[in-house]
PDB file of C-alpha atoms in Angstrom:
ATOM      1  CA  LYS J 108       9.189 -22.348  14.499  1.00 84.00           C
ATOM      2  CA  ILE J 109       9.613 -18.980  13.506  1.00 90.00           C
ATOM      3  CA  ILE J 110       8.881 -16.424  16.222  1.00 92.00           C
ATOM      4  CA  ARG J 111       6.854 -13.242  15.383  1.00 89.00           C
ATOM      5  CA  VAL J 112       8.787 -10.091  17.343  1.00 92.00           C
ATOM      6  CA  ASN J 113       6.274  -7.758  18.644  1.00 88.00           C
ATOM      7  CA  ARG J 114       6.421  -4.974  21.502  1.00 87.00           C
ATOM      8  CA  LYS J 115       5.356  -7.359  24.265  1.00 89.00           C
ATOM      9  CA  ASN J 116       7.950 -10.232  23.740  1.00 92.00           C
ATOM     10  CA  ILE J 117      10.873  -8.854  22.427  1.00 93.00           C
ATOM     11  CA  ASP J 118      12.443  -8.780  25.641  1.00 93.00           C
ATOM     12  CA  SER J 119      11.940 -12.077  26.128  1.00 92.00           C
ATOM     13  CA  VAL J 120      12.866 -13.514  22.679  1.00 92.00           C
ATOM     14  CA  ILE J 121      16.077 -11.624  22.703  1.00 90.00           C
ATOM     15  CA  SER J 122      17.643 -12.389  26.349  1.00 89.00           C
ATOM     16  CA  THR J 123      17.239 -16.035  25.721  1.00 86.00           C
ATOM     17  CA  LYS J 124      20.689 -15.603  23.325  1.00 87.00           C
ATOM     18  CA  LYS J 125      19.831 -18.808  21.900  1.00 88.00           C
ATOM     19  CA  PRO J 126      20.106 -19.009  17.732  1.00 90.00           C
ATOM     20  CA  LEU J 127      16.246 -18.311  16.518  1.00 91.00           C
ATOM     21  CA  LYS J 128      14.295 -17.669  13.207  1.00 95.00           C
ATOM     22  CA  MET J 129      12.928 -14.209  14.302  1.00 95.00           C
ATOM     23  CA  ILE J 130      10.596 -12.102  11.882  1.00 94.00           C
ATOM     24  CA  ILE J 131      10.602  -7.850  13.189  1.00 94.00           C
ATOM     25  CA  SER J 132       8.961  -5.194  11.451  1.00 90.00           C
ATOM     26  CA  TYR J 133      11.368  -2.240  10.440  1.00 93.00           C
ATOM     27  CA  ASP J 134       9.038  -0.174  12.328  1.00 89.00           C
ATOM     28  CA  LEU J 135       9.662  -2.053  15.671  1.00 92.00           C
ATOM     29  CA  ALA J 136      13.114  -2.768  14.492  1.00 95.00           C
ATOM     30  CA  ARG J 137      14.147   1.501  14.128  1.00 94.00           C
ATOM     31  CA  ASN J 138      12.895   1.934  17.817  1.00 95.00           C
ATOM     32  CA  PRO J 139      16.547   3.040  19.247  1.00 95.00           C
ATOM     33  CA  GLU J 140      15.773   1.085  22.514  1.00 95.00           C
ATOM     34  CA  ASN J 141      14.814  -2.269  20.338  1.00 95.00           C
ATOM     35  CA  LEU J 142      17.716  -1.424  18.142  1.00 96.00           C
ATOM     36  CA  ASN J 143      20.400  -1.880  21.041  1.00 95.00           C
ATOM     37  CA  LYS J 144      18.426  -5.031  22.085  1.00 94.00           C
ATOM     38  CA  LEU J 145      18.608  -6.112  18.583  1.00 95.00           C
ATOM     39  CA  LEU J 146      22.447  -4.967  18.273  1.00 96.00           C
ATOM     40  CA  ASN J 147      23.788  -6.871  21.725  1.00 94.00           C
ATOM     41  CA  TYR J 148      21.589 -10.384  20.207  1.00 95.00           C
ATOM     42  CA  LEU J 149      23.650  -9.853  16.702  1.00 95.00           C
ATOM     43  CA  ASN J 150      26.843  -9.345  18.800  1.00 94.00           C
ATOM     44  CA  GLU J 151      26.492 -12.446  20.475  1.00 94.00           C
ATOM     45  CA  VAL J 152      24.827 -14.977  18.224  1.00 95.00           C
ATOM     46  CA  PRO J 153      25.766 -15.702  14.730  1.00 95.00           C
ATOM     47  CA  THR J 154      23.184 -14.299  12.777  1.00 96.00           C
ATOM     48  CA  ILE J 155      21.709 -14.488   8.772  1.00 97.00           C
ATOM     49  CA  LEU J 156      19.915 -10.674   8.638  1.00 97.00           C
ATOM     50  CA  MET J 157      17.495 -10.874   5.846  1.00 97.00           C
ATOM     51  CA  LEU J 158      15.511  -7.516   4.816  1.00 97.00           C
ATOM     52  CA  ASP J 159      12.203  -8.311   2.834  1.00 93.00           C
ATOM     53  CA  GLU J 160      10.712  -5.248   1.034  1.00 91.00           C
ATOM     54  CA  SER J 161      14.272  -3.967   1.111  1.00 95.00           C
ATOM     55  CA  HIS J 162      12.842  -1.099  -1.244  1.00 94.00           C
ATOM     56  CA  ARG J 163      11.825  -0.115   2.331  1.00 92.00           C
ATOM     57  CA  ILE J 164      15.403   1.268   3.311  1.00 95.00           C
ATOM     58  CA  LYS J 165      15.839   2.943  -0.317  1.00 94.00           C
ATOM     59  CA  ASN J 166      15.887   6.468   1.613  1.00 94.00           C
ATOM     60  CA  PRO J 167      19.572   6.248   2.915  1.00 93.00           C
ATOM     61  CA  ASN J 168      18.435   8.830   5.430  1.00 93.00           C
ATOM     62  CA  SER J 169      15.416   7.261   6.857  1.00 94.00           C
ATOM     63  CA  LYS J 170      14.978   5.608  10.359  1.00 94.00           C
ATOM     64  CA  ARG J 171      14.664   2.319   8.859  1.00 94.00           C
ATOM     65  CA  ALA J 172      17.831   2.492   6.638  1.00 95.00           C
ATOM     66  CA  ARG J 173      19.932   3.823   9.405  1.00 96.00           C
ATOM     67  CA  ALA J 174      18.487   1.123  11.688  1.00 96.00           C
ATOM     68  CA  ALA J 175      19.460  -1.376   8.721  1.00 97.00           C
ATOM     69  CA  TYR J 176      23.046  -0.081   8.656  1.00 96.00           C
ATOM     70  CA  HIS J 177      23.413  -0.317  12.262  1.00 96.00           C
ATOM     71  CA  LEU J 178      22.469  -4.289  12.215  1.00 97.00           C
ATOM     72  CA  SER J 179      24.128  -4.790   8.765  1.00 97.00           C
ATOM     73  CA  PRO J 180      27.889  -5.468  10.322  1.00 96.00           C
ATOM     74  CA  PHE J 181      26.958  -7.787  13.434  1.00 96.00           C
ATOM     75  CA  SER J 182      25.491 -10.125  11.090  1.00 96.00           C
ATOM     76  CA  THR J 183      27.391 -13.257   9.517  1.00 95.00           C
ATOM     77  CA  HIS J 184      25.179 -13.533   6.148  1.00 96.00           C
ATOM     78  CA  LYS J 185      22.689 -10.755   4.445  1.00 96.00           C
ATOM     79  CA  MET J 186      20.272 -10.926   1.557  1.00 96.00           C
ATOM     80  CA  ILE J 187      17.707  -8.780   0.516  1.00 97.00           C
ATOM     81  CA  LEU J 188      14.295  -9.386  -1.031  1.00 94.00           C
ATOM     82  CA  THR J 189      12.086  -6.711  -3.572  1.00 92.00           C
ATOM     83  CA  GLY J 190      10.103  -7.062  -6.261  1.00 86.00           C
ATOM     84  CA  THR J 191      10.554  -3.817  -6.825  1.00 86.00           C
ATOM     85  CA  PRO J 192      14.328  -2.567  -6.097  1.00 91.00           C
ATOM     86  CA  MET J 193      14.171   0.714  -7.914  1.00 91.00           C
ATOM     87  CA  PRO J 194      10.325   1.932  -7.540  1.00 86.00           C
ATOM     88  CA  GLN J 195      11.806   5.349  -8.810  1.00 88.00           C
ATOM     89  CA  ASP J 196      15.306   4.953 -10.189  1.00 90.00           C
ATOM     90  CA  GLU J 197      19.042   3.593  -9.781  1.00 92.00           C
ATOM     91  CA  TYR J 198      19.426   5.747  -6.900  1.00 94.00           C
ATOM     92  CA  ASP J 199      17.267   3.431  -4.733  1.00 95.00           C
ATOM     93  CA  LEU J 200      19.501   0.722  -5.302  1.00 96.00           C
ATOM     94  CA  ILE J 201      22.965   2.486  -3.158  1.00 96.00           C
ATOM     95  CA  SER J 202      21.303   2.229   0.464  1.00 96.00           C
ATOM     96  CA  GLN J 203      20.170  -1.554  -0.475  1.00 97.00           C
ATOM     97  CA  TYR J 204      23.677  -1.907  -1.831  1.00 97.00           C
ATOM     98  CA  ASN J 205      25.451  -0.754   1.647  1.00 96.00           C
ATOM     99  CA  PHE J 206      23.297  -2.579   3.638  1.00 97.00           C
ATOM    100  CA  LEU J 207      24.823  -5.717   2.351  1.00 97.00           C
ATOM    101  CA  TYR J 208      28.723  -4.335   2.069  1.00 96.00           C
ATOM    102  CA  PRO J 209      28.689  -1.789   4.824  1.00 94.00           C
ATOM    103  CA  GLU J 210      32.631  -2.683   4.255  1.00 94.00           C
ATOM    104  CA  ARG J 211      32.705  -0.768   0.821  1.00 93.00           C
ATOM    105  CA  PRO J 212      29.990   1.583   0.533  1.00 94.00           C
ATOM    106  CA  ILE J 213      29.510   3.486  -2.865  1.00 94.00           C
ATOM    107  CA  LEU J 214      27.772   6.998  -3.692  1.00 93.00           C
ATOM    108  CA  ASN J 215      27.160   6.044  -7.171  1.00 94.00           C
ATOM    109  CA  PRO J 216      23.669   4.948  -8.564  1.00 94.00           C
ATOM    110  CA  ILE J 217      25.583   2.627 -11.584  1.00 95.00           C
ATOM    111  CA  ASP J 218      28.210   1.411  -9.636  1.00 95.00           C
ATOM    112  CA  ALA J 219      24.966  -0.120  -6.952  1.00 94.00           C
ATOM    113  CA  MET J 220      23.820  -1.509 -10.216  1.00 94.00           C
ATOM    114  CA  ASN J 221      26.757  -2.760 -11.899  1.00 95.00           C
ATOM    115  CA  GLU J 222      27.624  -4.183  -8.307  1.00 95.00           C
ATOM    116  CA  LEU J 223      24.237  -6.048  -7.775  1.00 94.00           C
ATOM    117  CA  THR J 224      23.575  -7.160 -11.909  1.00 93.00           C
ATOM    118  CA  PRO J 225      25.372 -10.263 -11.249  1.00 94.00           C
ATOM    119  CA  ILE J 226      24.194 -11.477  -7.904  1.00 92.00           C
ATOM    120  CA  PHE J 227      20.794 -11.361  -8.162  1.00 92.00           C
ATOM    121  CA  VAL J 228      18.226 -14.204  -8.960  1.00 91.00           C
ATOM    122  CA  ARG J 229      14.553 -13.686  -9.807  1.00 89.00           C
ATOM    123  CA  THR J 230      11.454 -15.992  -9.082  1.00 85.00           C
ATOM    124  CA  THR J 231       9.909 -16.088 -12.434  1.00 83.00           C
ATOM    125  CA  LYS J 232       6.096 -16.464 -12.799  1.00 78.00           C
ATOM    126  CA  GLU J 233       6.708 -20.455 -14.351  1.00 83.00           C
ATOM    127  CA  GLN J 234       8.291 -21.294 -10.928  1.00 87.00           C
ATOM    128  CA  LEU J 235       5.477 -19.769  -8.889  1.00 81.00           C
ATOM    129  CA  LYS J 236       3.239 -21.672 -11.123  1.00 81.00           C
ATOM    130  CA  LEU J 237       0.431 -18.983 -10.793  1.00 79.00           C
ATOM    131  CA  PRO J 238      -2.860 -19.636 -12.366  1.00 79.00           C
ATOM    132  CA  LYS J 239      -3.782 -17.560 -15.950  1.00 82.00           C
ATOM    133  CA  LEU J 240      -4.632 -14.527 -15.750  1.00 83.00           C
ATOM    134  CA  THR J 241      -8.449 -13.874 -16.691  1.00 88.00           C
ATOM    135  CA  ILE J 242      -9.060 -10.665 -18.036  1.00 92.00           C
ATOM    136  CA  HIS J 243     -12.571  -9.608 -18.313  1.00 90.00           C
ATOM    137  CA  PRO J 244     -13.961  -7.220 -20.589  1.00 94.00           C
ATOM    138  CA  PRO J 245     -14.957  -3.609 -19.299  1.00 93.00           C
ATOM    139  CA  LYS J 246     -18.418  -3.097 -17.886  1.00 91.00           C
ATOM    140  CA  LEU J 247     -19.750   0.174 -19.426  1.00 92.00           C
ATOM    141  CA  LEU J 248     -21.836   1.871 -16.529  1.00 92.00           C
ATOM    142  CA  ALA J 249     -24.763   4.850 -16.953  1.00 91.00           C
ATOM    143  CA  LEU J 250     -24.615   7.678 -14.677  1.00 89.00           C
ATOM    144  CA  LYS J 251     -27.756   8.583 -13.219  1.00 88.00           C
ATOM    145  CA  GLU J 252     -29.594  11.940 -13.946  1.00 89.00           C
ATOM    146  CA  ILE J 253     -27.930  14.542 -11.037  1.00 88.00           C
ATOM    147  CA  GLN J 254     -24.453  12.710 -11.544  1.00 89.00           C
ATOM    148  CA  ALA J 255     -24.041  13.010 -15.556  1.00 88.00           C
ATOM    149  CA  GLU J 256     -24.843  17.095 -15.013  1.00 88.00           C
ATOM    150  CA  VAL J 257     -22.225  17.293 -12.303  1.00 88.00           C
ATOM    151  CA  TYR J 258     -19.572  15.540 -14.479  1.00 88.00           C
ATOM    152  CA  GLY J 259     -20.303  18.049 -17.141  1.00 87.00           C
ATOM    153  CA  LEU J 260     -19.850  20.640 -14.705  1.00 86.00           C
ATOM    154  CA  LEU J 261     -16.449  18.949 -13.691  1.00 86.00           C
ATOM    155  CA  LYS J 262     -15.376  18.316 -17.488  1.00 87.00           C
ATOM    156  CA  ASP J 263     -15.949  21.911 -18.053  1.00 85.00           C
ATOM    157  CA  ASP J 264     -13.957  23.249 -15.002  1.00 82.00           C
ATOM    158  CA  TYR J 265     -11.077  21.059 -16.197  1.00 82.00           C
ATOM    159  CA  ILE J 266     -11.322  22.450 -19.965  1.00 82.00           C
ATOM    160  CA  ARG J 267     -11.166  25.909 -18.502  1.00 78.00           C
ATOM    161  CA  ILE J 268      -7.932  25.533 -16.786  1.00 76.00           C
ATOM    162  CA  ALA J 269      -6.753  23.324 -19.392  1.00 77.00           C
ATOM    163  CA  SER J 270      -7.452  26.286 -22.233  1.00 77.00           C
ATOM    164  CA  SER J 271      -4.835  28.637 -20.205  1.00 70.00           C
ATOM    165  CA  PHE J 272      -2.260  25.928 -20.082  1.00 67.00           C
ATOM    166  CA  ARG J 273       1.358  26.330 -21.046  1.00 66.00           C
ATOM    167  CA  ILE J 274       3.638  23.710 -20.927  1.00 64.00           C
ATOM    168  CA  MET J 275       6.454  25.123 -19.187  1.00 62.00           C
ATOM    169  CA  ASP J 276       4.460  26.908 -16.529  1.00 71.00           C
ATOM    170  CA  ARG J 277       4.627  24.897 -13.201  1.00 72.00           C
ATOM    171  CA  ALA J 278       2.024  26.977 -11.507  1.00 72.00           C
ATOM    172  CA  ALA J 279      -0.518  26.026 -14.368  1.00 71.00           C
ATOM    173  CA  LEU J 280       0.462  22.571 -14.191  1.00 73.00           C
ATOM    174  CA  ARG J 281      -0.495  22.191 -10.765  1.00 75.00           C
ATOM    175  CA  ALA J 282      -3.676  23.881 -10.750  1.00 74.00           C
ATOM    176  CA  LEU J 283      -4.211  21.264 -13.621  1.00 78.00           C
ATOM    177  CA  GLY J 284      -3.991  18.245 -10.996  1.00 81.00           C
ATOM    178  CA  ALA J 285      -7.131  19.693  -8.972  1.00 81.00           C
ATOM    179  CA  PRO J 286      -9.633  19.112 -11.643  1.00 84.00           C
ATOM    180  CA  ILE J 287      -7.943  16.149 -12.927  1.00 87.00           C
ATOM    181  CA  LEU J 288      -7.872  14.229  -9.219  1.00 87.00           C
ATOM    182  CA  ARG J 289     -11.923  15.868  -8.490  1.00 87.00           C
ATOM    183  CA  ILE J 290     -12.807  13.585 -11.956  1.00 88.00           C
ATOM    184  CA  LEU J 291     -10.834  10.332 -10.801  1.00 90.00           C
ATOM    185  CA  LYS J 292     -12.723  10.684  -7.568  1.00 89.00           C
ATOM    186  CA  PHE J 293     -16.150  11.709  -8.866  1.00 89.00           C
ATOM    187  CA  LEU J 294     -15.568   8.354 -11.675  1.00 89.00           C
ATOM    188  CA  SER J 295     -14.808   6.158  -8.137  1.00 89.00           C
ATOM    189  CA  ASN J 296     -17.885   7.387  -6.277  1.00 90.00           C
ATOM    190  CA  PRO J 297     -19.512  10.767  -7.233  1.00 88.00           C
ATOM    191  CA  SER J 298     -20.580  11.236  -3.436  1.00 86.00           C
ATOM    192  CA  LEU J 299     -16.897  11.863  -2.533  1.00 87.00           C
ATOM    193  CA  ILE J 300     -16.913  14.907  -4.396  1.00 83.00           C
ATOM    194  CA  ALA J 301     -19.849  16.466  -2.885  1.00 82.00           C
ATOM    195  CA  PRO J 302     -18.289  18.459  -0.302  1.00 81.00           C
ATOM    196  CA  GLU J 303     -15.688  20.182  -3.327  1.00 78.00           C
ATOM    197  CA  LEU J 304     -18.365  20.938  -5.490  1.00 79.00           C
ATOM    198  CA  ASP J 305     -18.089  24.785  -4.549  1.00 74.00           C
ATOM    199  CA  LYS J 306     -14.876  24.905  -5.611  1.00 72.00           C
ATOM    200  CA  ILE J 307     -15.949  24.002  -9.425  1.00 70.00           C
ATOM    201  CA  SER J 308     -18.708  26.833  -9.619  1.00 66.00           C
ATOM    202  CA  LYS J 309     -19.756  29.361  -6.778  1.00 63.00           C
ATOM    203  CA  GLU J 310     -23.221  29.199  -9.002  1.00 61.00           C
ATOM    204  CA  VAL J 311     -23.432  25.114  -7.664  1.00 72.00           C
ATOM    205  CA  SER J 312     -26.532  25.115  -5.467  1.00 76.00           C
ATOM    206  CA  ASP J 313     -27.150  23.481  -2.279  1.00 77.00           C
ATOM    207  CA  ASP J 314     -29.789  21.652  -3.930  1.00 80.00           C
ATOM    208  CA  LEU J 315     -27.714  20.090  -6.490  1.00 79.00           C
ATOM    209  CA  VAL J 316     -25.033  18.903  -3.707  1.00 81.00           C
ATOM    210  CA  ASN J 317     -28.271  17.086  -1.685  1.00 85.00           C
ATOM    211  CA  GLU J 318     -29.584  15.969  -4.873  1.00 85.00           C
ATOM    212  CA  LEU J 319     -26.327  14.320  -5.716  1.00 84.00           C
ATOM    213  CA  ILE J 320     -25.302  12.735  -2.230  1.00 83.00           C
ATOM    214  CA  LEU J 321     -29.526  11.518  -2.425  1.00 85.00           C
ATOM    215  CA  GLU J 322     -28.242   9.676  -5.546  1.00 83.00           C
ATOM    216  CA  GLY J 323     -26.028   7.384  -3.687  1.00 83.00           C
ATOM    217  CA  ASN J 324     -22.500   6.135  -3.959  1.00 85.00           C
ATOM    218  CA  GLY J 325     -22.549   5.829  -8.216  1.00 87.00           C
ATOM    219  CA  PRO J 326     -22.911   3.098 -10.347  1.00 91.00           C
ATOM    220  CA  LYS J 327     -19.102   2.079 -10.082  1.00 91.00           C
ATOM    221  CA  VAL J 328     -19.694   1.185  -6.311  1.00 93.00           C
ATOM    222  CA  GLU J 329     -22.619  -0.413  -6.680  1.00 93.00           C
ATOM    223  CA  GLU J 330     -22.053  -2.687  -9.369  1.00 94.00           C
ATOM    224  CA  THR J 331     -18.824  -3.999  -7.429  1.00 95.00           C
ATOM    225  CA  ILE J 332     -20.737  -4.503  -4.615  1.00 96.00           C
ATOM    226  CA  ALA J 333     -23.236  -6.741  -6.682  1.00 96.00           C
ATOM    227  CA  ILE J 334     -20.310  -8.354  -8.396  1.00 96.00           C
ATOM    228  CA  ALA J 335     -18.845  -9.328  -5.005  1.00 97.00           C
ATOM    229  CA  ILE J 336     -21.816 -10.745  -3.517  1.00 97.00           C
ATOM    230  CA  ARG J 337     -22.278 -12.687  -6.455  1.00 97.00           C
ATOM    231  CA  LEU J 338     -18.432 -14.324  -5.859  1.00 96.00           C
ATOM    232  CA  ILE J 339     -19.085 -14.733  -2.034  1.00 97.00           C
ATOM    233  CA  GLU J 340     -22.889 -16.899  -3.060  1.00 96.00           C
ATOM    234  CA  LYS J 341     -20.189 -18.772  -4.940  1.00 96.00           C
ATOM    235  CA  GLY J 342     -17.866 -19.245  -1.579  1.00 94.00           C
ATOM    236  CA  GLU J 343     -15.308 -16.838  -2.816  1.00 94.00           C
ATOM    237  CA  LYS J 344     -13.256 -14.079  -1.044  1.00 94.00           C
ATOM    238  CA  VAL J 345     -13.303 -11.091  -2.848  1.00 95.00           C
ATOM    239  CA  LEU J 346     -10.398  -8.304  -2.237  1.00 94.00           C
ATOM    240  CA  ILE J 347     -11.642  -4.706  -3.101  1.00 95.00           C
ATOM    241  CA  TRP J 348      -9.038  -2.011  -4.280  1.00 94.00           C
ATOM    242  CA  SER J 349      -9.669   1.748  -3.991  1.00 93.00           C
ATOM    243  CA  TYR J 350      -7.568   4.641  -4.696  1.00 90.00           C
ATOM    244  CA  PHE J 351      -9.591   6.794  -2.147  1.00 91.00           C
ATOM    245  CA  LYS J 352      -9.401   6.372   1.930  1.00 91.00           C
ATOM    246  CA  ASN J 353     -13.455   8.090   1.855  1.00 91.00           C
ATOM    247  CA  ASN J 354     -14.139   5.167  -0.549  1.00 93.00           C
ATOM    248  CA  ILE J 355     -13.068   2.367   0.908  1.00 95.00           C
ATOM    249  CA  LYS J 356     -14.693   3.484   4.310  1.00 93.00           C
ATOM    250  CA  LEU J 357     -17.849   4.197   2.479  1.00 92.00           C
ATOM    251  CA  ILE J 358     -17.594   0.695   0.407  1.00 95.00           C
ATOM    252  CA  SER J 359     -17.129  -1.255   3.593  1.00 96.00           C
ATOM    253  CA  ASP J 360     -19.949   0.773   5.637  1.00 95.00           C
ATOM    254  CA  GLN J 361     -22.256  -0.958   2.877  1.00 94.00           C
ATOM    255  CA  PHE J 362     -21.325  -4.415   3.431  1.00 97.00           C
ATOM    256  CA  ASN J 363     -21.772  -4.060   7.129  1.00 96.00           C
ATOM    257  CA  ARG J 364     -25.309  -3.144   6.114  1.00 95.00           C
ATOM    258  CA  LEU J 365     -25.688  -6.608   4.411  1.00 96.00           C
ATOM    259  CA  ASN J 366     -24.346  -8.391   7.211  1.00 96.00           C
ATOM    260  CA  ILE J 367     -21.440  -9.426   5.126  1.00 97.00           C
ATOM    261  CA  GLY J 368     -18.044 -10.069   6.988  1.00 96.00           C
ATOM    262  CA  VAL J 369     -15.178  -7.503   5.916  1.00 97.00           C
ATOM    263  CA  VAL J 370     -12.360  -5.690   6.851  1.00 96.00           C
ATOM    264  CA  TRP J 371     -10.225  -2.579   5.428  1.00 96.00           C
ATOM    265  CA  ILE J 372      -7.221  -1.083   5.242  1.00 94.00           C
ATOM    266  CA  HIS J 373      -5.757   2.233   4.491  1.00 92.00           C
ATOM    267  CA  GLY J 374      -2.677   4.249   5.572  1.00 86.00           C
ATOM    268  CA  ASP J 375      -4.259   5.449   8.704  1.00 90.00           C
ATOM    269  CA  VAL J 376      -4.301   1.593   9.688  1.00 89.00           C
ATOM    270  CA  LYS J 377      -1.111   0.974  11.707  1.00 84.00           C
ATOM    271  CA  THR J 378       1.033  -2.055  11.605  1.00 77.00           C
ATOM    272  CA  GLY J 379       1.580  -4.318  14.386  1.00 73.00           C
ATOM    273  CA  ASP J 380       1.017  -8.170  15.407  1.00 74.00           C
ATOM    274  CA  GLU J 381      -1.372 -10.551  13.806  1.00 78.00           C
ATOM    275  CA  ASN J 382      -3.440 -11.143  16.498  1.00 81.00           C
ATOM    276  CA  ASP J 383      -4.763  -7.335  17.000  1.00 85.00           C
ATOM    277  CA  ILE J 384      -7.800  -6.717  14.995  1.00 89.00           C
ATOM    278  CA  GLU J 385      -7.128  -3.050  14.905  1.00 90.00           C
ATOM    279  CA  VAL J 386      -3.890  -3.245  12.927  1.00 88.00           C
ATOM    280  CA  ARG J 387      -3.290  -4.265   9.282  1.00 87.00           C
ATOM    281  CA  GLU J 388      -1.630  -7.609  10.050  1.00 84.00           C
ATOM    282  CA  GLY J 389      -4.873  -8.734  12.272  1.00 89.00           C
ATOM    283  CA  ARG J 390      -6.908  -7.682   9.250  1.00 92.00           C
ATOM    284  CA  ILE J 391      -4.962  -9.176   7.017  1.00 90.00           C
ATOM    285  CA  LYS J 392      -5.342 -12.623   8.849  1.00 90.00           C
ATOM    286  CA  LYS J 393      -8.856 -12.370   9.671  1.00 93.00           C
ATOM    287  CA  PHE J 394      -9.691 -11.978   5.502  1.00 93.00           C
ATOM    288  CA  LYS J 395      -7.766 -14.630   5.011  1.00 91.00           C
ATOM    289  CA  GLU J 396      -8.468 -17.286   7.969  1.00 92.00           C
ATOM    290  CA  ASP J 397     -12.238 -16.473   9.287  1.00 94.00           C
ATOM    291  CA  PRO J 398     -14.518 -17.838   7.241  1.00 95.00           C
ATOM    292  CA  ASN J 399     -17.371 -15.309   8.068  1.00 96.00           C
ATOM    293  CA  THR J 400     -15.159 -12.537   6.822  1.00 96.00           C
ATOM    294  CA  HIS J 401     -15.970 -12.231   3.051  1.00 97.00           C
ATOM    295  CA  VAL J 402     -14.249  -8.838   1.419  1.00 97.00           C
ATOM    296  CA  LEU J 403     -11.125  -6.752   1.894  1.00 96.00           C
ATOM    297  CA  VAL J 404     -11.352  -3.246   1.227  1.00 96.00           C
ATOM    298  CA  ALA J 405      -8.233  -1.655   0.683  1.00 94.00           C
ATOM    299  CA  ASN J 406      -5.837   0.959  -1.386  1.00 91.00           C
ATOM    300  CA  PRO J 407      -2.634  -0.688  -3.177  1.00 87.00           C
ATOM    301  CA  ALA J 408      -0.316   2.122  -1.555  1.00 83.00           C
ATOM    302  CA  SER J 409      -1.239   0.656   2.112  1.00 84.00           C
ATOM    303  CA  LEU J 410      -1.142  -3.093   1.197  1.00 82.00           C
ATOM    304  CA  ALA J 411      -0.099  -4.152  -2.591  1.00 68.00           C
ATOM    305  CA  GLU J 412       2.884  -5.852  -0.464  1.00 63.00           C
ATOM    306  CA  SER J 413       1.546  -7.156   2.118  1.00 62.00           C
ATOM    307  CA  VAL J 414      -1.444  -9.734   0.805  1.00 72.00           C
ATOM    308  CA  SER J 415       0.034 -12.819  -1.053  1.00 70.00           C
ATOM    309  CA  LEU J 416      -2.403 -13.698  -4.057  1.00 65.00           C
ATOM    310  CA  HIS J 417      -0.830 -17.105  -5.019  1.00 63.00           C
ATOM    311  CA  HIS J 418      -3.721 -18.975  -3.446  1.00 60.00           C
TER     312      HIS J 418
END
């Protein structure tokens, strides 16, 4: 039996002083009061300590990393699990190595890499027995009239800024980011950039903004919902990724209007107990287990590590 430790049961679980299989979140463990309770438990009960998604302690100055460092010397054995040990560069390995070997910490990323290379193991795709990946051909979708007009304005704005771009000019590089992001946002869902149209040109009229809003969420969103409905009718569950938070909510609202069970997650949704529908774990559980919840809409930044797609 594996006990999921939460804010409500941590005292009763830790006070038993019996060998247990426990799972606790980083955010709960880093709380100073909870950290002291865990330290006392590890000091009295021989414990194997495992960090799942261990790259979350890659920043040695973070509260997560400091909590892990405090617990490490009190455990009998340690293991780290991660599919992305170096999300940015080899410096990310240092804190993970130092968790494993607090008695001989290192500061050099090359040393960390050399030390970890002979002791790591990797699960291959063949061992996971994943189904064969199906890549569907892309669908080309036409913009509506006003959407096409606004797209032209966005491109003109980008060209105007790019024409003065100099490769060594940091300010110019930053200036180039805004029109690119607006184009990406527009292509995801044209209605998302309606509040930003006045930043493109002062000549943009209120009528144009209103007409853009009236044309709806755009062809990508409409086609996505249509595909989802066809899959749901076949008895399948549907996971939809979207980069923009507002888009996640807009797409979810569309399914709600169609009386299709949906849950959504982005960075503002906190982690917590899986029995709480207001937190990420609760919404994931509802999506996986509730037969009437057919759709999960999320952004990869908040959820990519939390959902197993093996089944």
